[in-house]
Short mmCIF file of C-alpha atoms in Angstrom, two decimals:
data_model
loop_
_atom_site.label_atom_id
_atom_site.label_comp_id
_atom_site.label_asym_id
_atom_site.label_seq_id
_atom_site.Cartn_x
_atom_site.Cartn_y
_atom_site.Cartn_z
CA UNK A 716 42.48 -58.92 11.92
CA UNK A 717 38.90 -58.59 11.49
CA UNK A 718 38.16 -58.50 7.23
CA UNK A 719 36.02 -56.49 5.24
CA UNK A 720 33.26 -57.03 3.75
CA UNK A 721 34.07 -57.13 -0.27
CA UNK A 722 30.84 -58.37 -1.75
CA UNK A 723 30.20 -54.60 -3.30
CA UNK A 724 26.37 -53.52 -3.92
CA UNK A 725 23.79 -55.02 -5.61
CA UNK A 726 20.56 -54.68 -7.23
CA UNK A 727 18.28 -54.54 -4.38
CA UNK A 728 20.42 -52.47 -2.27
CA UNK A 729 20.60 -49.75 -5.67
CA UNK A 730 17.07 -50.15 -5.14
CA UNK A 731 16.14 -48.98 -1.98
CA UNK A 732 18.49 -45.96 -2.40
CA UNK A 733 17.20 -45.10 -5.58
CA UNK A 734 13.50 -45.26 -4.08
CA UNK A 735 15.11 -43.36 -0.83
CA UNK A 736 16.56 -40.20 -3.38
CA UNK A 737 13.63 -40.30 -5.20
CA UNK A 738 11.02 -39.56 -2.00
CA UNK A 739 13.24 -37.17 -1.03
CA UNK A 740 13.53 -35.28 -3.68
CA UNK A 741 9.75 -35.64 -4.82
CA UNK A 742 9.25 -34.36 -1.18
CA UNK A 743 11.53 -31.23 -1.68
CA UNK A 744 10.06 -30.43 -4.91
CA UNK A 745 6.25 -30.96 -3.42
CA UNK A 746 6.73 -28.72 -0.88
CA UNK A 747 9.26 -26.28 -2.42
CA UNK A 748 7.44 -25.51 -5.89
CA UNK A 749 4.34 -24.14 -4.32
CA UNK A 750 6.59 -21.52 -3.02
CA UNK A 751 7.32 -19.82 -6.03
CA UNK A 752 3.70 -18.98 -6.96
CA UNK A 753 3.12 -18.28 -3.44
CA UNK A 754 6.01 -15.68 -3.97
CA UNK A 755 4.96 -14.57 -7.57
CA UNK A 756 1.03 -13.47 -6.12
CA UNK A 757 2.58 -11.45 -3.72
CA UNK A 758 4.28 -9.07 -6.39
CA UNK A 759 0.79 -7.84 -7.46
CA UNK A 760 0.37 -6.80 -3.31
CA UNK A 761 1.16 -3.05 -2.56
CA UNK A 762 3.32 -2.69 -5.67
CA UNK A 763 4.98 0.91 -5.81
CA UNK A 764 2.29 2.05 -8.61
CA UNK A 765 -0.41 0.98 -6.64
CA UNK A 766 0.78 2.37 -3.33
CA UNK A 767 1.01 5.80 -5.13
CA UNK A 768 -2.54 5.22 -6.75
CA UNK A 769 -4.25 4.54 -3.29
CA UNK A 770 -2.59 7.56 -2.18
CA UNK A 771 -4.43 9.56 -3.95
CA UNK A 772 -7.71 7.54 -3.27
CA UNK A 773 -6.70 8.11 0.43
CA UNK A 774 -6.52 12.05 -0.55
CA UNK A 775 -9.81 12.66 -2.83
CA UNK A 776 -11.64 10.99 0.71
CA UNK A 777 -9.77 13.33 3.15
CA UNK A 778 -10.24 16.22 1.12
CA UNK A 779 -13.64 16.40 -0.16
CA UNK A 780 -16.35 16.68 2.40
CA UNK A 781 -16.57 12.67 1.96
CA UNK A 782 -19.02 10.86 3.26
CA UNK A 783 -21.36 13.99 4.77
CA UNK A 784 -24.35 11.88 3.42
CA UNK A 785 -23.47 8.61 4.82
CA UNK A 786 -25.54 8.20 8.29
CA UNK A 787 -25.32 5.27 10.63
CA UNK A 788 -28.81 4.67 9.34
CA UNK A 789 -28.17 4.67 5.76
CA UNK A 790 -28.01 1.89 3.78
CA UNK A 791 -23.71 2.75 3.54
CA UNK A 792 -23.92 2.81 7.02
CA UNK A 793 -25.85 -0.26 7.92
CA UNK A 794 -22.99 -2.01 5.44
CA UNK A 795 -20.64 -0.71 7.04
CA UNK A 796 -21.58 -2.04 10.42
CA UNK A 797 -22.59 -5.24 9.59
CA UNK A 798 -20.10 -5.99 7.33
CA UNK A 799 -17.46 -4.46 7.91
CA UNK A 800 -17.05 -2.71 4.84
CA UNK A 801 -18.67 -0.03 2.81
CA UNK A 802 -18.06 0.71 -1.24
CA UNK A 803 -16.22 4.31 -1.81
CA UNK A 804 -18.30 5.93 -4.58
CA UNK A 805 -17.54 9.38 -6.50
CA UNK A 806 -21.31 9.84 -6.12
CA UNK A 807 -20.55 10.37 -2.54
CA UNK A 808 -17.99 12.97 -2.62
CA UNK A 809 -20.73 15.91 -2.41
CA UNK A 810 -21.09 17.85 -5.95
CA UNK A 811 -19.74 21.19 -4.29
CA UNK A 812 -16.36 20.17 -4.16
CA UNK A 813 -14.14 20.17 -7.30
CA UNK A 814 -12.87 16.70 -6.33
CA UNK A 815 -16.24 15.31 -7.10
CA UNK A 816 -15.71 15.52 -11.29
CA UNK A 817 -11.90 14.64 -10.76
CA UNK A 818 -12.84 11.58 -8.62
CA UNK A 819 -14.44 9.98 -11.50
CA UNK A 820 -11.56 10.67 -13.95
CA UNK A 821 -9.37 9.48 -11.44
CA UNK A 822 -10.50 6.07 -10.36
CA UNK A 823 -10.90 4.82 -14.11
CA UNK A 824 -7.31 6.55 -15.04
CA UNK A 825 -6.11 4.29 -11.84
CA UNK A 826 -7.45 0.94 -13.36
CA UNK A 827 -9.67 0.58 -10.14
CA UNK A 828 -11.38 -2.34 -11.27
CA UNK A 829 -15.39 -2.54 -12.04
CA UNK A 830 -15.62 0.98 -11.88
CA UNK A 831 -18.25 2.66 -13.89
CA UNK A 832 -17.62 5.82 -16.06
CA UNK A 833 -18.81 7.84 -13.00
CA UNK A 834 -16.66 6.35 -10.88
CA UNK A 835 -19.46 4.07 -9.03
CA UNK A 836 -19.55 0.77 -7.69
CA UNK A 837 -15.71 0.44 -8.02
CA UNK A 838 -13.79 -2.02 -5.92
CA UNK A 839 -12.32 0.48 -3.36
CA UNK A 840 -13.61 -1.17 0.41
CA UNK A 841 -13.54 1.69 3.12
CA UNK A 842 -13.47 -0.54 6.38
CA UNK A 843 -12.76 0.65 9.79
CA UNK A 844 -8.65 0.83 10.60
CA UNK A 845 -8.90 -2.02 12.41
CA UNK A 846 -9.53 -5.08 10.34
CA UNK A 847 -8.68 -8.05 11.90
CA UNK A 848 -9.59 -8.17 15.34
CA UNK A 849 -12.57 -7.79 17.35
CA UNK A 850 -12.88 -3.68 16.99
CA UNK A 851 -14.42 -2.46 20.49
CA UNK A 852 -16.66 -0.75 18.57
CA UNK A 853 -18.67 -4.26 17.67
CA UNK A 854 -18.48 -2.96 14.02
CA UNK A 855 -18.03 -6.17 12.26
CA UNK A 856 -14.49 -7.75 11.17
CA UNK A 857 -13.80 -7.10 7.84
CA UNK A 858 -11.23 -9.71 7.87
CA UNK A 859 -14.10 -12.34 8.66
CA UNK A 860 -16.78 -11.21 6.27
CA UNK A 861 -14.32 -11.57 3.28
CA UNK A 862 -12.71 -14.93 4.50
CA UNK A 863 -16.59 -16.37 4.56
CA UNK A 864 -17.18 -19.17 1.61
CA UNK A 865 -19.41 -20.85 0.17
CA UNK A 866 -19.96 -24.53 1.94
CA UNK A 867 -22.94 -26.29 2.86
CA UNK A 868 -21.20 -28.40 5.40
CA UNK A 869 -20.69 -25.45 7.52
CA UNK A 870 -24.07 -23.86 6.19
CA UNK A 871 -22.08 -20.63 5.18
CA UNK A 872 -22.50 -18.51 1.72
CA UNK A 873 -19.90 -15.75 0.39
CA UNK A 874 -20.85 -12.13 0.72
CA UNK A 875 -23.44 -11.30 -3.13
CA UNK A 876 -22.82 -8.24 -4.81
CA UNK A 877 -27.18 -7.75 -4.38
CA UNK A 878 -27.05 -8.21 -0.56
CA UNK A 879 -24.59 -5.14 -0.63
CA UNK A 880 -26.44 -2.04 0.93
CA UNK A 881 -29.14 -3.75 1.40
CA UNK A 882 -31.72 -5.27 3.66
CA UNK A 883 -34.72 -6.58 2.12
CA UNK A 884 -35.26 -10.42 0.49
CA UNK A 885 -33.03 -11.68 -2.08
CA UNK A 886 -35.43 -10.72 -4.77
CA UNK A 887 -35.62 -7.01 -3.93
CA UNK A 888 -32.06 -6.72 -3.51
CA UNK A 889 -31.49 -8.17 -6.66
CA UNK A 890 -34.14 -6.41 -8.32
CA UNK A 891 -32.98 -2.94 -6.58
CA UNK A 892 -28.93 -4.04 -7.80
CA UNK A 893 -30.11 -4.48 -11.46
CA UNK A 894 -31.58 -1.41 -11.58
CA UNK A 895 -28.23 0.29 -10.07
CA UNK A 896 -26.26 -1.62 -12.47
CA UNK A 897 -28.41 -0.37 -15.28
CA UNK A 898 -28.08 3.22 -14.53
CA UNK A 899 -24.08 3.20 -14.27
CA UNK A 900 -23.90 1.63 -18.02
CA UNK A 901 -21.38 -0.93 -17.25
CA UNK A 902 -22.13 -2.61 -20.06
CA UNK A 903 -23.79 -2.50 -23.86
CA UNK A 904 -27.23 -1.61 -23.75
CA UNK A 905 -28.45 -4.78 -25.44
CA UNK A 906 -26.80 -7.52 -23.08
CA UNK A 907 -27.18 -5.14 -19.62
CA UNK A 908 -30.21 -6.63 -18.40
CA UNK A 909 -28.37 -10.52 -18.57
CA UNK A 910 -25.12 -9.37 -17.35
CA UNK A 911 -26.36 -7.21 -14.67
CA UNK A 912 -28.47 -10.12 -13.53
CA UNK A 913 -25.08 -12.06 -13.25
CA UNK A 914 -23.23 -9.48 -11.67
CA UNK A 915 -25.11 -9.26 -9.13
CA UNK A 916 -25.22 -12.55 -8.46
CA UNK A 917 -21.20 -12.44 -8.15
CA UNK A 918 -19.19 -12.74 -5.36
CA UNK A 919 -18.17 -9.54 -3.61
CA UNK A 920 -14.62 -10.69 -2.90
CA UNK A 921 -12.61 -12.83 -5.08
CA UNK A 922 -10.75 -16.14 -3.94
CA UNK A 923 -7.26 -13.69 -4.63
CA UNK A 924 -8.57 -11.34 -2.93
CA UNK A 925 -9.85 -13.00 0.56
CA UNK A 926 -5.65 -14.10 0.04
CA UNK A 927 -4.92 -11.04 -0.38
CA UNK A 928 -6.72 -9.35 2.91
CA UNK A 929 -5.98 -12.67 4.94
CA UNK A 930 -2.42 -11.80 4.81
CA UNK A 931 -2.86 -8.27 5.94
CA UNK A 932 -2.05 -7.18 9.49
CA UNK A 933 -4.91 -7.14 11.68
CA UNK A 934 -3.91 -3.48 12.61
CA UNK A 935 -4.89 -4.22 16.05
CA UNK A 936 -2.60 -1.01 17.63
CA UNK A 937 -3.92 2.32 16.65
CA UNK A 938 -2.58 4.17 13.90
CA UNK A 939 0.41 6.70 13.93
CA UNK A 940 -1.47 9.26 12.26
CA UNK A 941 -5.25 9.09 13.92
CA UNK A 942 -6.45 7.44 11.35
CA UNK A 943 -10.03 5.94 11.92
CA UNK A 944 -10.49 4.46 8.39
CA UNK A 945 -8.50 1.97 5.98
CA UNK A 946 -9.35 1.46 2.47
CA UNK A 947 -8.42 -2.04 0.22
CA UNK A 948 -8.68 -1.15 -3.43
CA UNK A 949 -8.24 -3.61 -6.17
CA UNK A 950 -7.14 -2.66 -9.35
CA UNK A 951 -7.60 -4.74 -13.00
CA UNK A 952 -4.54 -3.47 -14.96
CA UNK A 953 -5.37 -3.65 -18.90
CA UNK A 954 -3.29 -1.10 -20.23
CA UNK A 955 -0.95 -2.47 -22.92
CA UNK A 956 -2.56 -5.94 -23.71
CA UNK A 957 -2.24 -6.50 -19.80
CA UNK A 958 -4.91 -8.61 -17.67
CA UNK A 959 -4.23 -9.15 -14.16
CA UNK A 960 -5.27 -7.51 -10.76
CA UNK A 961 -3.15 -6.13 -8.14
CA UNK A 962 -4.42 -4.86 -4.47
CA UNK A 963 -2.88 -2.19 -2.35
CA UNK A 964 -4.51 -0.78 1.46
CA UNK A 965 -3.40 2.20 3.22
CA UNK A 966 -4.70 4.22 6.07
CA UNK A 967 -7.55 7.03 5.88
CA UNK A 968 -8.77 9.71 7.91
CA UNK B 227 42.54 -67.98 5.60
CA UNK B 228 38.98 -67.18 4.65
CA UNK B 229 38.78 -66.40 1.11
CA UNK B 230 37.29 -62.83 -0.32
CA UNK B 231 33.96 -62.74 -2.00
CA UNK B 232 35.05 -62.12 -5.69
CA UNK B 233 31.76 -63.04 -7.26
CA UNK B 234 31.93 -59.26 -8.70
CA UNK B 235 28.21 -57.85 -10.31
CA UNK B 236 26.03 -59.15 -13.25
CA UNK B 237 26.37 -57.20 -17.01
CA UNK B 238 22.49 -57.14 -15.86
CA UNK B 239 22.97 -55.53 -12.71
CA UNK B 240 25.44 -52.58 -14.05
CA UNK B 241 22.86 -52.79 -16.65
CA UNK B 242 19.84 -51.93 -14.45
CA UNK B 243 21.91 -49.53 -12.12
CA UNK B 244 23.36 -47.40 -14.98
CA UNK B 245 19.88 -46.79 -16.28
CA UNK B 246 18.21 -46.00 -12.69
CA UNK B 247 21.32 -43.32 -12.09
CA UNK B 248 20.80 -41.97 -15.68
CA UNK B 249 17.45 -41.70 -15.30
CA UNK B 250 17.60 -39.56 -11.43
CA UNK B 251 20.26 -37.68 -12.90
CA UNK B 252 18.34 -36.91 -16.35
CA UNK B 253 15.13 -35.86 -13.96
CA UNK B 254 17.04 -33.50 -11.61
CA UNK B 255 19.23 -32.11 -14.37
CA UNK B 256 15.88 -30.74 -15.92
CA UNK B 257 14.20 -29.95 -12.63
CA UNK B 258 17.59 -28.17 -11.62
CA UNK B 259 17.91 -26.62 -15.05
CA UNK B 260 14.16 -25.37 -14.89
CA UNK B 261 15.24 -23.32 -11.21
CA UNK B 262 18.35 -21.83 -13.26
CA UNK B 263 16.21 -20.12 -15.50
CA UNK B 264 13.65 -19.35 -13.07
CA UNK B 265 16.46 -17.71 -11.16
CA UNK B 266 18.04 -15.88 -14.22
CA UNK B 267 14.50 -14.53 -14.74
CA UNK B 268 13.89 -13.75 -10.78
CA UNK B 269 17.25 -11.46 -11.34
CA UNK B 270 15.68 -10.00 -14.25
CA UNK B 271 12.41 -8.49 -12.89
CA UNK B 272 14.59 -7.40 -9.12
CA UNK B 273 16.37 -5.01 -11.65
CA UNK B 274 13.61 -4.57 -13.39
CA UNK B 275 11.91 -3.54 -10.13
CA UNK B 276 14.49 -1.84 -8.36
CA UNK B 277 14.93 0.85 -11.65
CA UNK B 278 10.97 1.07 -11.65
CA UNK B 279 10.83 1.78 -8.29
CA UNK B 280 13.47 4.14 -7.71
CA UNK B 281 12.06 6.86 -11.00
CA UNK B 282 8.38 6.39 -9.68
CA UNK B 283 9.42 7.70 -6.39
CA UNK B 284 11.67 10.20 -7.86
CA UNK B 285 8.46 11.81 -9.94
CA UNK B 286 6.04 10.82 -7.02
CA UNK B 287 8.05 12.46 -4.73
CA UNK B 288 7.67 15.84 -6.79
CA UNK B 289 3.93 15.24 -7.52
CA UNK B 290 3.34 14.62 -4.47
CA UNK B 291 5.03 16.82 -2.45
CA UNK B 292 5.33 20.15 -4.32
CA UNK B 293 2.05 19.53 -6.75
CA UNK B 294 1.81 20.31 -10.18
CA UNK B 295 -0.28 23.37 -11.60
CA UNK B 296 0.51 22.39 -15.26
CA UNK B 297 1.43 20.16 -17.65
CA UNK B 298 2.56 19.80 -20.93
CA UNK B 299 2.88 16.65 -23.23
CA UNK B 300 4.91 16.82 -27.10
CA UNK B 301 6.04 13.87 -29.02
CA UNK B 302 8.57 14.25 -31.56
CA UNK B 303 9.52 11.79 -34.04
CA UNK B 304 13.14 12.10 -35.75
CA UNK B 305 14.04 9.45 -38.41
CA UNK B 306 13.85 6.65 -36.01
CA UNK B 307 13.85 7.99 -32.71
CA UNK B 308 10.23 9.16 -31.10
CA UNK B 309 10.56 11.58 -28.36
CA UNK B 310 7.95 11.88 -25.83
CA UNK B 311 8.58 14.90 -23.81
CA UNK B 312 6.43 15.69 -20.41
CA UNK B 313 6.66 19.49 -18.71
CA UNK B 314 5.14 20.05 -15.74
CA UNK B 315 5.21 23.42 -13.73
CA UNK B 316 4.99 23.04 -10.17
CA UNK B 317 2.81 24.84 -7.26
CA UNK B 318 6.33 26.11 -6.01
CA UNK B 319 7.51 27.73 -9.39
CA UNK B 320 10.23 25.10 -10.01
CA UNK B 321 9.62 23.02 -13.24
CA UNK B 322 10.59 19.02 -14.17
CA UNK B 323 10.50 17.68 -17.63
CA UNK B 324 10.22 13.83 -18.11
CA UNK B 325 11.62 12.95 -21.41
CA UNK B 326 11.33 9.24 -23.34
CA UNK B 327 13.77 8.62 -26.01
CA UNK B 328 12.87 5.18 -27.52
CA UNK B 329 14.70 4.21 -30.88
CA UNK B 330 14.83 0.87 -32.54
CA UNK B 331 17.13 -0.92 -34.36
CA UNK B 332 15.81 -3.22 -37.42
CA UNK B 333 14.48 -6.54 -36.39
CA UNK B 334 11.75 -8.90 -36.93
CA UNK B 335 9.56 -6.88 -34.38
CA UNK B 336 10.11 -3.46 -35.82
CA UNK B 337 11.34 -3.99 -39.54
CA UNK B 338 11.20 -0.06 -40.16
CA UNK B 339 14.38 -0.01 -37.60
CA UNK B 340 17.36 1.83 -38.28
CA UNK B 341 19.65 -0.75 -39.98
CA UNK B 342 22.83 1.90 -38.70
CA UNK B 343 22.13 2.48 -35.35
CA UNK B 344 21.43 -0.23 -32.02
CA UNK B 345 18.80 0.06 -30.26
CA UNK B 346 18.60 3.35 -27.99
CA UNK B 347 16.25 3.96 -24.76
CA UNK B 348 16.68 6.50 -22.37
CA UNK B 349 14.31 7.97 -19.72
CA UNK B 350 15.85 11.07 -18.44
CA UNK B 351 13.80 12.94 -15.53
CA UNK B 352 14.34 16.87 -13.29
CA UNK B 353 14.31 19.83 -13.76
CA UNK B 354 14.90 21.48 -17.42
CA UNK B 355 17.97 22.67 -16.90
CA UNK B 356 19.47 19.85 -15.03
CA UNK B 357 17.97 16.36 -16.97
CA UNK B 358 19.38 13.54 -15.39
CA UNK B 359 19.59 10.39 -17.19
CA UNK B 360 18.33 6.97 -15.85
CA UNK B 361 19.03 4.45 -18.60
CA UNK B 362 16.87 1.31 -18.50
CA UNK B 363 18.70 -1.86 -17.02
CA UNK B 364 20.24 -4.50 -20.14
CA UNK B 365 18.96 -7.40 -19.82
CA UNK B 366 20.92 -9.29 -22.55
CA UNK B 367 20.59 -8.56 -26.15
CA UNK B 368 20.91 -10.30 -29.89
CA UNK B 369 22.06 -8.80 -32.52
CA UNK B 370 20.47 -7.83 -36.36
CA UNK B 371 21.54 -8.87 -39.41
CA UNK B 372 23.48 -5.34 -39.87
CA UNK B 373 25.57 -6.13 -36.78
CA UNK B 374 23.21 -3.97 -34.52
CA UNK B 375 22.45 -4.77 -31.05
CA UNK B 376 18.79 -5.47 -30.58
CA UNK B 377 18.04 -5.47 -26.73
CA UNK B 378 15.87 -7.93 -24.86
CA UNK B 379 14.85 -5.35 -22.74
CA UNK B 380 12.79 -2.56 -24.43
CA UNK B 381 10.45 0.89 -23.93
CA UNK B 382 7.72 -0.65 -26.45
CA UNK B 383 5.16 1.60 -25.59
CA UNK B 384 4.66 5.27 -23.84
CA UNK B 385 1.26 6.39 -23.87
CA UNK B 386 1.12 9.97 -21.99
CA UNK B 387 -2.61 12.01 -21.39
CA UNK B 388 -3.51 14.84 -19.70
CA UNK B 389 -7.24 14.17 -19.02
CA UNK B 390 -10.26 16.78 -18.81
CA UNK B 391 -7.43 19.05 -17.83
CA UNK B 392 -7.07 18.04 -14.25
CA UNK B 393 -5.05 14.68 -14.41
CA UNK B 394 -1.87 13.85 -15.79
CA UNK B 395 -1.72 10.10 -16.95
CA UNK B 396 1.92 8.59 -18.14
CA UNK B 397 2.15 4.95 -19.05
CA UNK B 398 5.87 4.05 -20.00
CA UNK B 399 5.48 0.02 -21.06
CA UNK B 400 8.27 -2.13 -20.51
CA UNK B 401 8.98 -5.65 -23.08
CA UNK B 402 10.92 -8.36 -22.56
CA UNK B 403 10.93 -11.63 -24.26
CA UNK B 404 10.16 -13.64 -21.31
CA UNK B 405 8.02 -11.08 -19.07
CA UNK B 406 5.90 -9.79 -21.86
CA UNK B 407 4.21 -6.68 -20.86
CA UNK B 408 4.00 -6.75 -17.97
CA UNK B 409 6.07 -4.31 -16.11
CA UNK B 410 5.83 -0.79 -16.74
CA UNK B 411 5.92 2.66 -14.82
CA UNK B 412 2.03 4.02 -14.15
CA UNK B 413 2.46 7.50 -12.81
CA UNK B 414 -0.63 9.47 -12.07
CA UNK B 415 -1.42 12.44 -10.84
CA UNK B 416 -3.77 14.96 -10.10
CA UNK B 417 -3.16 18.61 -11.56
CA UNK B 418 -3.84 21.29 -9.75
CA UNK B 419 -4.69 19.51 -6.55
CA UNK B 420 -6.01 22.41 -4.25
CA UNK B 421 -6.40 20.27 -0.77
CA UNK B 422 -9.48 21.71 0.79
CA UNK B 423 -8.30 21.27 4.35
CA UNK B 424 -11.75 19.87 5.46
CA UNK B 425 -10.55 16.87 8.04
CA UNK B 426 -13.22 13.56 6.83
CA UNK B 427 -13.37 12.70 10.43
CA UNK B 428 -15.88 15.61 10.66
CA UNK B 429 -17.69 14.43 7.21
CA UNK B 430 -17.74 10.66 8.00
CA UNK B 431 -18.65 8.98 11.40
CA UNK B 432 -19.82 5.68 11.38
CA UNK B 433 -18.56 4.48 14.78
CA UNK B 434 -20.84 3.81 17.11
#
């Protein structure tokens, strides 16, 4: 009868186990851990308040006579089809409707974030309903113009709040963004000029949010309802010592 | 016969091997312990959720659907209960009253307490004469030095506006321990929302 093999385990062979259990575990916990943050940005995505607060976004647009002064050819327009994108504005909702005072009051009581007191230059993105694919109306991808970074190796620059709406050099847009700035009082009077010049020097869409509208459908098949337009708010919640943003999108039009 | 190998291990080698196993053991036991908690707190914030979602619909629902042509805020404060009472008259006749009871019990957070009573929250929500009650979830609690429960989960701040007359803005702030501030129901709504019936295909066109 054949015999076993009594000698028991030693060092070397607790070794290699030991250094076996540990990659696998370090490999688990690599790839696992990144998981939970992954899963802990997505509760701020198309929360229930926010849902409810685009809602009525989506309503003050479809209600108000919207957008009557926004050609093709305007500067909104131009935006709009080059980009892919154009910034909702109470200043837009035409002064004859009713909506146009409660507009302002309502974007700031939403937490839309850098909205002025008169509800301008808040981050509420109308883009076409389509944004992910190539629309057959050659307006631009929205998708693409927010996932664009800066990097000189591929020679591309994120989207600048001064080239917004506008189509002159870099110095007139900035100038001609400054003065906007200024006239929504954003900020105290004594530090506007500085902070205005910085502002406009931001990026248009932050690193959470190109996340954000990368994971979005592309909305490729047209919508239920007829809707033409989409809109991608983000909202900076500071109500009770809070300080974090939160994005919602629903259909318009 | 072939003898067996008896040579046994080294104090050295049990030596070496006990520490290795202690210390894998030691390193998951945190690592495994760390998920525990993570998981008791996931728990927390899907009930947290679930009860946030379900009364924001229920008062959406009725904003949205049937409108509201007034509203009404009170707050009443009785010994140590505040009561923050919402009425809203709706486009259909019907009425709904929100009402916030928040009372605390005496701790380090809120030393003017009630040393008597525990700690009380209650949202109730519908129509006047039929309230219904939708008591915040418990998520654990600790209790005073009077033998009063203090819970973990709290209503630690309501703040309730009816702005320029046309919007009604109600804040109820949740606290926990752990989560801080940050859950809490945001309902807003427009009063007297007359929808104009324009169509903003006709307004906006900026397809080609």
């Amino acid at each position: 009868m054949k015999k076993f093999n009594n000698k028991g385990f030693v060092l070397a062979e607790t070794l290699v186990v030991t250094v076996f259990l540990m990659t696998i575990f370090s490999m688990i916990y690599y790839y696992f851990y990144p998981l939970i943050g992954e899963y802990e940005k997505r509760e701020v995505y198309d929360d229930v308040d926010d849902k409810y607060s685009a809602y009525w976004i989506k309503r003050i647009i479809e209600d108000s006579g919207y957008g009557s002064s926004i050609a093709r050819t305007s500067v909104k327009g131009k935006n709009f089809t080059q980009y892919g994108y154009l910034r909702f504005e109470c200043k837009d909702v035409p002064n004859t409707d009713e909506k146009a005072q409660m507009c302002k009051t309502l974007v700031n009581a939403l937490q839309v974030a850098n909205c002025s007191s008169d509800g301008n230059m808040c981050d509420i993105f109308l883009t076409p309903y389509r944004i992910g694919d190539n629309d057959p109306t050659k307006l631009k991808n929205f998708k693409d113009t927010v996932a664009i970074q800066d990097s000189k190796k591929k020679g591309t620059k994120a989207l600048r709040r001064f080239r917004e709406e506008c189509t002159g050099t870099d110095a007139a847009c900035t100038n001609a963004f400054v003065a906007k700035c200024k006239a929504a009082h954003i900020y105290d009077q004594k530090k506007e000029d500085e902070k205005c010049k910085e502002l406009a020097n931001e990026k248009v869409f932050s690193s959470a949010f190109q996340e954000y509208v990368a994971l979005l459908p592309d909305y490729r098949n047209a919508s239920a309802n007829n809707a033409k337009y989409r809109i991608v708010i983000r909202f900076k919640h500071t109500v009770d010592n809070n300080n974090f943003y939160s994005y919602a999108t629903i259909e318009v039009g | 016969m072939k003898h067996l190998n008896n040579k046994g291990i080294t104090t050295i080698e049990v030596i070496i091997c006990f520490i290795l196993v202690v210390t894998i053991s030691s390193s998951m036991f945190s690592t495994v312990a760390a998920f525990n908690e993570k998981r008791i707190l996931e728990q927390y914030k899907e009930e947290i959720y679930t009860y946030k979602n379900l009364l924001t619909r229920e008062i959406q629902d009725d904003f949205i659907k049937v409108g509201i042509t007034e509203a009404h805020y009170d707050i009443k404060v009785t010994g140590n209960q505040t009561t923050h009472t919402v009425d809203c008259i709706m486009k259909d006749g019907t009425n709904r009253r929100l009402v916030i009871k928040q009372a605390f019990a005496y701790s380090d957070f809120h030393p003017s307490g009630s040393r008597t009573t525990d700690d009380n929250f209650m949202i109730s929500y519908g129509t006047q004469e039929d309230l219904i009650d939708y008591p915040i979830p418990e998520l654990g609690y600790t209790t005073n030095e009077y033998g009063k429960k203090v819970q973990d989960f709290s209503i630690n701040n309501v703040l309730i506006k009816i702005e320029n007359d046309n919007i009604l803005r109600i804040y109820i702030g949740f606290y926990h321990p752990e989560l801080t501030t940050r859950f809490g129901i945001q309902v807003i709504c427009p009063i007297n929302y007359v929808s104009s019936g324009r169509d903003v295909s006709s307004s906006l066109n900026l397809y080609g």
